Amino acid sequence: NISKVCSCGVESDLLLSLSRLVSANASVAYDDATYRDYSNAPQAPERLNLGSIQDLSGQQLAGAPKWTWQAGADAAHPLRELGGRALEAYVHADWSHRSTFNTSVSNSAYTQVAGYGLLNGRIGLRAADGLFDLSVWARNLTNKDYYQRLSAANTGLVTAIVGEPRTFGLTFRTRL
């Protein structure tokens, strides 16, 4: 029932390889995603006394943050050989951020997700030829509390999909 939307923006990516063992990357995106014509949008639950529909033309599209960005870095250090294979210790870290966005087509104040950033990391040991890779990793290292989605019902109930808490893991990869 949304007759027109417009998404205009710009995105940029950067990859910097200082050597085979050290690299960094970054990206940023700006998205001006708006409803061009949405004069029959459902009314937000907190404003139902104003009628059942509202005009959201010109408002930000649901689920579309204006800004997203990320930055990361990788570094490795050669170690001794084991069984004729060169070994490397390595680290990886990345940070990603999303600006504030609304998750409802009614643009309810109760479905406004605050901007958040997440830090992830990995430390590992690998064979330079790729035979094996053993790493310990963590997502959301700062244990940031955040919502992925909020929904508001006409009854006043607000439900949420919460973001993943700090998570640790161990990964073993091999190439045969």
mmCIF file of N, CA and C in Angstrom, residues 25-132:
data_model
loop_
_atom_site.group_PDB
_atom_site.id
_atom_site.type_symbol
_atom_site.label_atom_id
_atom_site.label_comp_id
_atom_site.label_asym_id
_atom_site.label_seq_id
_atom_site.Cartn_x
_atom_site.Cartn_y
_atom_site.Cartn_z
ATOM 1 N N ASN A 25 40.497 -2.101 6.745
ATOM 2 C CA ASN A 25 39.399 -1.791 5.839
ATOM 3 C C ASN A 25 38.381 -0.921 6.553
ATOM 4 N N ALA A 26 37.621 -0.199 5.773
ATOM 5 C CA ALA A 26 36.566 0.657 6.318
ATOM 6 C C ALA A 26 35.509 0.862 5.243
ATOM 7 N N SER A 27 34.299 1.101 5.682
ATOM 8 C CA SER A 27 33.228 1.444 4.749
ATOM 9 C C SER A 27 32.254 2.362 5.463
ATOM 10 N N VAL A 28 31.599 3.181 4.691
ATOM 11 C CA VAL A 28 30.576 4.081 5.221
ATOM 12 C C VAL A 28 29.476 4.191 4.174
ATOM 13 N N ALA A 29 28.241 4.259 4.640
ATOM 14 C CA ALA A 29 27.106 4.410 3.730
ATOM 15 C C ALA A 29 26.120 5.413 4.324
ATOM 16 N N TYR A 30 25.637 6.284 3.461
ATOM 17 C CA TYR A 30 24.571 7.225 3.822
ATOM 18 C C TYR A 30 23.380 6.892 2.935
ATOM 19 N N ASP A 31 22.215 6.694 3.530
ATOM 20 C CA ASP A 31 21.020 6.317 2.780
ATOM 21 C C ASP A 31 19.858 7.224 3.185
ATOM 22 N N ASP A 32 19.435 8.053 2.271
ATOM 23 C CA ASP A 32 18.266 8.899 2.497
ATOM 24 C C ASP A 32 17.076 8.186 1.870
ATOM 25 N N ALA A 33 16.543 7.205 2.601
ATOM 26 C CA ALA A 33 15.425 6.388 2.123
ATOM 27 C C ALA A 33 14.136 6.930 2.729
ATOM 28 N N THR A 34 13.271 7.481 1.893
ATOM 29 C CA THR A 34 12.044 8.107 2.389
ATOM 30 C C THR A 34 10.821 7.615 1.621
ATOM 31 N N TYR A 35 9.686 7.742 2.289
ATOM 32 C CA TYR A 35 8.409 7.503 1.617
ATOM 33 C C TYR A 35 8.114 8.733 0.775
ATOM 34 N N ARG A 36 7.949 8.589 -0.507
ATOM 35 C CA ARG A 36 7.583 9.716 -1.373
ATOM 36 C C ARG A 36 6.096 10.006 -1.261
ATOM 37 N N ASP A 37 5.315 8.938 -1.236
ATOM 38 C CA ASP A 37 3.864 9.077 -1.141
ATOM 39 C C ASP A 37 3.336 7.965 -0.257
ATOM 40 N N TYR A 38 3.025 8.295 0.974
ATOM 41 C CA TYR A 38 2.494 7.323 1.922
ATOM 42 C C TYR A 38 1.441 8.023 2.781
ATOM 43 N N SER A 39 0.412 8.487 2.101
ATOM 44 C CA SER A 39 -0.636 9.265 2.768
ATOM 45 C C SER A 39 -1.639 8.390 3.513
ATOM 46 N N ASN A 40 -1.572 7.063 3.316
ATOM 47 C CA ASN A 40 -2.508 6.175 4.013
ATOM 48 C C ASN A 40 -1.772 5.221 4.958
ATOM 49 N N ALA A 41 -0.712 5.715 5.611
ATOM 50 C CA ALA A 41 0.048 4.897 6.562
ATOM 51 C C ALA A 41 -0.798 4.616 7.799
ATOM 52 N N PRO A 42 -0.624 3.436 8.403
ATOM 53 C CA PRO A 42 -1.365 3.160 9.639
ATOM 54 C C PRO A 42 -0.909 4.123 10.746
ATOM 55 N N GLN A 43 -1.840 4.514 11.547
ATOM 56 C CA GLN A 43 -1.542 5.422 12.653
ATOM 57 C C GLN A 43 -0.733 4.680 13.717
ATOM 58 N N ALA A 44 0.225 5.338 14.307
ATOM 59 C CA ALA A 44 1.015 4.766 15.398
ATOM 60 C C ALA A 44 0.100 4.530 16.602
ATOM 61 N N PRO A 45 0.312 3.445 17.342
ATOM 62 C CA PRO A 45 -0.571 3.123 18.474
ATOM 63 C C PRO A 45 -0.728 4.259 19.471
ATOM 64 N N GLU A 46 0.320 5.031 19.715
ATOM 65 C CA GLU A 46 0.237 6.107 20.698
ATOM 66 C C GLU A 46 -0.545 7.313 20.187
ATOM 67 N N ARG A 47 -0.919 7.318 18.902
ATOM 68 C CA ARG A 47 -1.656 8.459 18.331
ATOM 69 C C ARG A 47 -3.010 8.049 17.741
ATOM 70 N N LEU A 48 -3.553 6.924 18.173
ATOM 71 C CA LEU A 48 -4.809 6.430 17.604
ATOM 72 C C LEU A 48 -5.976 7.393 17.815
ATOM 73 N N ASN A 49 -5.879 8.253 18.824
ATOM 74 C CA ASN A 49 -6.956 9.228 19.035
ATOM 75 C C ASN A 49 -6.995 10.267 17.912
ATOM 76 N N LEU A 50 -5.978 10.267 17.018
ATOM 77 C CA LEU A 50 -5.935 11.202 15.888
ATOM 78 C C LEU A 50 -6.499 10.590 14.611
ATOM 79 N N GLY A 51 -6.995 9.362 14.678
ATOM 80 C CA GLY A 51 -7.535 8.675 13.512
ATOM 81 C C GLY A 51 -6.777 7.399 13.231
ATOM 82 N N SER A 52 -7.226 6.647 12.234
ATOM 83 C CA SER A 52 -6.608 5.348 11.959
ATOM 84 C C SER A 52 -5.497 5.410 10.920
ATOM 85 N N ILE A 53 -5.407 6.521 10.170
ATOM 86 C CA ILE A 53 -4.323 6.652 9.192
ATOM 87 C C ILE A 53 -3.588 7.972 9.389
ATOM 88 N N GLN A 54 -2.393 8.033 8.827
ATOM 89 C CA GLN A 54 -1.580 9.251 8.903
ATOM 90 C C GLN A 54 -0.793 9.388 7.606
ATOM 91 N N ASP A 55 -0.262 10.548 7.369
ATOM 92 C CA ASP A 55 0.546 10.815 6.175
ATOM 93 C C ASP A 55 2.021 10.805 6.576
ATOM 94 N N LEU A 56 2.759 9.801 6.105
ATOM 95 C CA LEU A 56 4.191 9.698 6.397
ATOM 96 C C LEU A 56 5.039 10.060 5.180
ATOM 97 N N SER A 57 4.465 10.720 4.210
ATOM 98 C CA SER A 57 5.232 11.152 3.037
ATOM 99 C C SER A 57 6.396 12.024 3.496
ATOM 100 N N GLY A 58 7.586 11.729 2.980
ATOM 101 C CA GLY A 58 8.780 12.477 3.345
ATOM 102 C C GLY A 58 9.506 11.938 4.564
ATOM 103 N N GLN A 59 8.926 10.973 5.269
ATOM 104 C CA GLN A 59 9.560 10.397 6.467
ATOM 105 C C GLN A 59 10.517 9.273 6.079
ATOM 106 N N GLN A 60 11.460 8.978 6.960
ATOM 107 C CA GLN A 60 12.442 7.909 6.746
ATOM 108 C C GLN A 60 11.744 6.558 6.660
ATOM 109 N N LEU A 61 12.160 5.744 5.717
ATOM 110 C CA LEU A 61 11.635 4.402 5.499
ATOM 111 C C LEU A 61 11.929 3.523 6.717
ATOM 112 N N ALA A 62 10.989 2.681 7.090
ATOM 113 C CA ALA A 62 11.169 1.779 8.232
ATOM 114 C C ALA A 62 12.337 0.838 7.982
ATOM 115 N N GLY A 63 13.151 0.630 9.019
ATOM 116 C CA GLY A 63 14.261 -0.312 8.937
ATOM 117 C C GLY A 63 15.482 0.194 8.202
ATOM 118 N N ALA A 64 15.514 1.474 7.849
ATOM 119 C CA ALA A 64 16.620 2.022 7.060
ATOM 120 C C ALA A 64 17.353 3.117 7.835
ATOM 121 N N PRO A 65 18.459 2.773 8.490
ATOM 122 C CA PRO A 65 19.231 3.817 9.166
ATOM 123 C C PRO A 65 19.869 4.742 8.136
ATOM 124 N N LYS A 66 20.003 6.002 8.486
ATOM 125 C CA LYS A 66 20.646 6.948 7.563
ATOM 126 C C LYS A 66 22.131 6.644 7.398
ATOM 127 N N TRP A 67 22.789 6.238 8.466
ATOM 128 C CA TRP A 67 24.232 5.997 8.428
ATOM 129 C C TRP A 67 24.564 4.590 8.895
ATOM 130 N N THR A 68 25.453 3.937 8.178
ATOM 131 C CA THR A 68 26.074 2.699 8.640
ATOM 132 C C THR A 68 27.552 2.799 8.304
ATOM 133 N N TRP A 69 28.380 2.290 9.185
ATOM 134 C CA TRP A 69 29.803 2.280 8.903
ATOM 135 C C TRP A 69 30.479 1.145 9.657
ATOM 136 N N GLN A 70 31.636 0.776 9.162
ATOM 137 C CA GLN A 70 32.418 -0.257 9.822
ATOM 138 C C GLN A 70 33.895 -0.014 9.546
ATOM 139 N N ALA A 71 34.719 -0.507 10.450
ATOM 140 C CA ALA A 71 36.173 -0.437 10.291
ATOM 141 C C ALA A 71 36.760 -1.710 10.878
ATOM 142 N N GLY A 72 37.802 -2.201 10.250
ATOM 143 C CA GLY A 72 38.423 -3.427 10.725
ATOM 144 C C GLY A 72 39.901 -3.459 10.412
ATOM 145 N N ALA A 73 40.597 -4.365 11.076
ATOM 146 C CA ALA A 73 42.030 -4.515 10.841
ATOM 147 C C ALA A 73 42.421 -5.969 11.067
ATOM 148 N N ASP A 74 43.417 -6.393 10.296
ATOM 149 C CA ASP A 74 43.969 -7.736 10.410
ATOM 150 C C ASP A 74 45.488 -7.623 10.501
ATOM 151 N N ALA A 75 46.077 -8.451 11.351
ATOM 152 C CA ALA A 75 47.534 -8.505 11.437
ATOM 153 C C ALA A 75 47.938 -9.945 11.718
ATOM 154 N N ALA A 76 49.045 -10.343 11.122
ATOM 155 C CA ALA A 76 49.570 -11.686 11.333
ATOM 156 C C ALA A 76 51.063 -11.581 11.615
ATOM 157 N N HIS A 77 51.575 -12.594 12.288
ATOM 158 C CA HIS A 77 53.006 -12.619 12.598
ATOM 159 C C HIS A 77 53.524 -14.031 12.318
ATOM 160 N N PRO A 78 54.537 -14.147 11.461
ATOM 161 C CA PRO A 78 55.096 -15.467 11.170
ATOM 162 C C PRO A 78 55.742 -16.073 12.417
ATOM 163 N N LEU A 79 55.530 -17.374 12.590
ATOM 164 C CA LEU A 79 56.153 -18.113 13.686
ATOM 165 C C LEU A 79 57.104 -19.144 13.074
ATOM 166 N N ARG A 80 57.532 -20.059 13.840
ATOM 167 C CA ARG A 80 58.428 -21.109 13.329
ATOM 168 C C ARG A 80 57.656 -22.093 12.450
ATOM 169 N N GLU A 81 58.385 -22.991 11.825
ATOM 170 C CA GLU A 81 57.773 -24.032 11.008
ATOM 171 C C GLU A 81 57.462 -25.240 11.867
ATOM 172 N N LEU A 82 56.423 -25.950 11.476
ATOM 173 C CA LEU A 82 56.031 -27.179 12.151
ATOM 174 C C LEU A 82 55.756 -28.215 11.073
ATOM 175 N N GLY A 83 56.548 -29.261 11.044
ATOM 176 C CA GLY A 83 56.366 -30.294 10.024
ATOM 177 C C GLY A 83 56.542 -29.757 8.610
ATOM 178 N N GLY A 84 57.403 -28.774 8.441
ATOM 179 C CA GLY A 84 57.641 -28.205 7.120
ATOM 180 C C GLY A 84 56.625 -27.154 6.710
ATOM 181 N N ARG A 85 55.699 -26.820 7.588
ATOM 182 C CA ARG A 85 54.684 -25.811 7.289
ATOM 183 C C ARG A 85 54.958 -24.549 8.104
ATOM 184 N N ALA A 86 54.898 -23.405 7.418
ATOM 185 C CA ALA A 86 55.059 -22.118 8.099
ATOM 186 C C ALA A 86 53.804 -21.826 8.909
ATOM 187 N N LEU A 87 53.970 -21.402 10.144
ATOM 188 C CA LEU A 87 52.844 -21.059 11.021
ATOM 189 C C LEU A 87 52.753 -19.550 11.189
ATOM 190 N N GLU A 88 51.533 -19.070 11.383
ATOM 191 C CA GLU A 88 51.280 -17.643 11.637
ATOM 192 C C GLU A 88 50.315 -17.507 12.796
ATOM 193 N N ALA A 89 50.590 -16.563 13.666
ATOM 194 C CA ALA A 89 49.609 -16.133 14.666
ATOM 195 C C ALA A 89 48.936 -14.903 14.069
ATOM 196 N N TYR A 90 47.644 -14.739 14.326
ATOM 197 C CA TYR A 90 46.949 -13.588 13.749
ATOM 198 C C TYR A 90 45.876 -13.044 14.681
ATOM 199 N N VAL A 91 45.530 -11.782 14.443
ATOM 200 C CA VAL A 91 44.439 -11.117 15.161
ATOM 201 C C VAL A 91 43.570 -10.380 14.145
ATOM 202 N N HIS A 92 42.321 -10.242 14.486
ATOM 203 C CA HIS A 92 41.371 -9.480 13.670
ATOM 204 C C HIS A 92 40.448 -8.740 14.630
ATOM 205 N N ALA A 93 40.109 -7.514 14.284
ATOM 206 C CA ALA A 93 39.116 -6.758 15.058
ATOM 207 C C ALA A 93 38.291 -5.934 14.086
ATOM 208 N N ASP A 94 37.008 -5.777 14.391
ATOM 209 C CA ASP A 94 36.159 -4.905 13.575
ATOM 210 C C ASP A 94 35.087 -4.262 14.440
ATOM 211 N N TRP A 95 34.673 -3.077 14.009
ATOM 212 C CA TRP A 95 33.639 -2.288 14.677
ATOM 213 C C TRP A 95 32.613 -1.926 13.621
ATOM 214 N N SER A 96 31.341 -2.141 13.922
ATOM 215 C CA SER A 96 30.279 -1.746 12.992
ATOM 216 C C SER A 96 29.264 -0.897 13.744
ATOM 217 N N HIS A 97 28.662 0.052 13.035
ATOM 218 C CA HIS A 97 27.728 0.982 13.661
ATOM 219 C C HIS A 97 26.531 1.223 12.754
ATOM 220 N N ARG A 98 25.360 1.336 13.346
ATOM 221 C CA ARG A 98 24.127 1.728 12.661
ATOM 222 C C ARG A 98 23.551 2.913 13.413
ATOM 223 N N SER A 99 23.115 3.933 12.681
ATOM 224 C CA SER A 99 22.491 5.081 13.339
ATOM 225 C C SER A 99 21.042 4.735 13.697
ATOM 226 N N THR A 100 20.409 5.608 14.451
ATOM 227 C CA THR A 100 19.031 5.423 14.891
ATOM 228 C C THR A 100 18.102 5.199 13.698
ATOM 229 N N PHE A 101 17.148 4.277 13.862
ATOM 230 C CA PHE A 101 16.167 4.005 12.811
ATOM 231 C C PHE A 101 14.877 3.494 13.435
ATOM 232 N N ASN A 102 13.790 3.610 12.699
ATOM 233 C CA ASN A 102 12.494 3.143 13.153
ATOM 234 C C ASN A 102 12.190 1.819 12.474
ATOM 235 N N THR A 103 11.554 0.890 13.187
ATOM 236 C CA THR A 103 11.298 -0.429 12.618
ATOM 237 C C THR A 103 9.829 -0.666 12.261
ATOM 238 N N SER A 104 9.001 0.352 12.334
ATOM 239 C CA SER A 104 7.576 0.185 12.060
ATOM 240 C C SER A 104 7.107 1.102 10.931
ATOM 241 N N VAL A 105 6.215 0.598 10.096
ATOM 242 C CA VAL A 105 5.657 1.431 9.023
ATOM 243 C C VAL A 105 4.722 2.502 9.569
ATOM 244 N N SER A 106 4.394 2.433 10.860
ATOM 245 C CA SER A 106 3.577 3.487 11.464
ATOM 246 C C SER A 106 4.442 4.594 12.068
ATOM 247 N N ASN A 107 5.751 4.403 12.070
ATOM 248 C CA ASN A 107 6.694 5.383 12.616
ATOM 249 C C ASN A 107 6.406 5.687 14.094
ATOM 250 N N SER A 108 6.063 4.661 14.828
ATOM 251 C CA SER A 108 5.741 4.811 16.244
ATOM 252 C C SER A 108 6.980 5.208 17.048
ATOM 253 N N ALA A 109 6.784 6.042 18.037
ATOM 254 C CA ALA A 109 7.879 6.426 18.931
ATOM 255 C C ALA A 109 8.397 5.208 19.694
ATOM 256 N N TYR A 110 7.554 4.194 19.873
ATOM 257 C CA TYR A 110 7.942 2.995 20.620
ATOM 258 C C TYR A 110 8.772 2.025 19.786
ATOM 259 N N THR A 111 8.892 2.268 18.497
ATOM 260 C CA THR A 111 9.656 1.361 17.633
ATOM 261 C C THR A 111 10.929 2.020 17.104
ATOM 262 N N GLN A 112 11.361 3.073 17.771
ATOM 263 C CA GLN A 112 12.582 3.773 17.406
ATOM 264 C C GLN A 112 13.768 3.033 18.043
ATOM 265 N N VAL A 113 14.640 2.481 17.217
ATOM 266 C CA VAL A 113 15.810 1.760 17.703
ATOM 267 C C VAL A 113 16.980 2.741 17.761
ATOM 268 N N ALA A 114 17.552 2.877 18.939
ATOM 269 C CA ALA A 114 18.699 3.777 19.115
ATOM 270 C C ALA A 114 19.905 3.235 18.354
ATOM 271 N N GLY A 115 20.726 4.132 17.836
ATOM 272 C CA GLY A 115 21.937 3.723 17.143
ATOM 273 C C GLY A 115 22.832 2.911 18.073
ATOM 274 N N TYR A 116 23.594 2.002 17.487
ATOM 275 C CA TYR A 116 24.483 1.169 18.290
ATOM 276 C C TYR A 116 25.696 0.738 17.475
ATOM 277 N N GLY A 117 26.744 0.387 18.190
ATOM 278 C CA GLY A 117 27.962 -0.116 17.571
ATOM 279 C C GLY A 117 28.377 -1.419 18.232
ATOM 280 N N LEU A 118 28.970 -2.308 17.447
ATOM 281 C CA LEU A 118 29.389 -3.613 17.945
ATOM 282 C C LEU A 118 30.859 -3.861 17.625
ATOM 283 N N LEU A 119 31.574 -4.407 18.588
ATOM 284 C CA LEU A 119 32.990 -4.734 18.444
ATOM 285 C C LEU A 119 33.134 -6.249 18.425
ATOM 286 N N ASN A 120 33.851 -6.750 17.422
ATOM 287 C CA ASN A 120 34.100 -8.181 17.285
ATOM 288 C C ASN A 120 35.600 -8.411 17.183
ATOM 289 N N GLY A 121 36.061 -9.600 17.552
ATOM 290 C CA GLY A 121 37.483 -9.892 17.462
ATOM 291 C C GLY A 121 37.761 -11.367 17.286
ATOM 292 N N ARG A 122 38.977 -11.659 16.839
ATOM 293 C CA ARG A 122 39.410 -13.038 16.621
ATOM 294 C C ARG A 122 40.923 -13.106 16.826
ATOM 295 N N ILE A 123 41.383 -14.171 17.470
ATOM 296 C CA ILE A 123 42.807 -14.454 17.641
ATOM 297 C C ILE A 123 43.005 -15.900 17.220
ATOM 298 N N GLY A 124 44.057 -16.148 16.414
ATOM 299 C CA GLY A 124 44.220 -17.512 15.948
ATOM 300 C C GLY A 124 45.626 -17.900 15.570
ATOM 301 N N LEU A 125 45.736 -19.164 15.213
ATOM 302 C CA LEU A 125 46.970 -19.761 14.736
ATOM 303 C C LEU A 125 46.609 -20.520 13.468
ATOM 304 N N ARG A 126 47.421 -20.327 12.418
ATOM 305 C CA ARG A 126 47.110 -20.991 11.147
ATOM 306 C C ARG A 126 48.396 -21.374 10.421
ATOM 307 N N ALA A 127 48.240 -22.356 9.556
ATOM 308 C CA ALA A 127 49.317 -22.713 8.643
ATOM 309 C C ALA A 127 49.248 -21.723 7.484
ATOM 310 N N ALA A 128 50.387 -21.182 7.072
ATOM 311 C CA ALA A 128 50.409 -20.180 6.009
ATOM 312 C C ALA A 128 49.845 -20.725 4.705
ATOM 313 N N ASP A 129 49.935 -22.053 4.487
ATOM 314 C CA ASP A 129 49.403 -22.640 3.256
ATOM 315 C C ASP A 129 47.912 -22.972 3.350
ATOM 316 N N GLY A 130 47.272 -22.681 4.495
ATOM 317 C CA GLY A 130 45.833 -22.879 4.637
ATOM 318 C C GLY A 130 45.403 -24.264 5.067
ATOM 319 N N LEU A 131 46.344 -25.160 5.389
ATOM 320 C CA LEU A 131 45.959 -26.509 5.790
ATOM 321 C C LEU A 131 45.064 -26.498 7.030
ATOM 322 N N PHE A 132 45.371 -25.633 7.992
ATOM 323 C CA PHE A 132 44.512 -25.530 9.176
ATOM 324 C C PHE A 132 44.491 -24.096 9.684
#
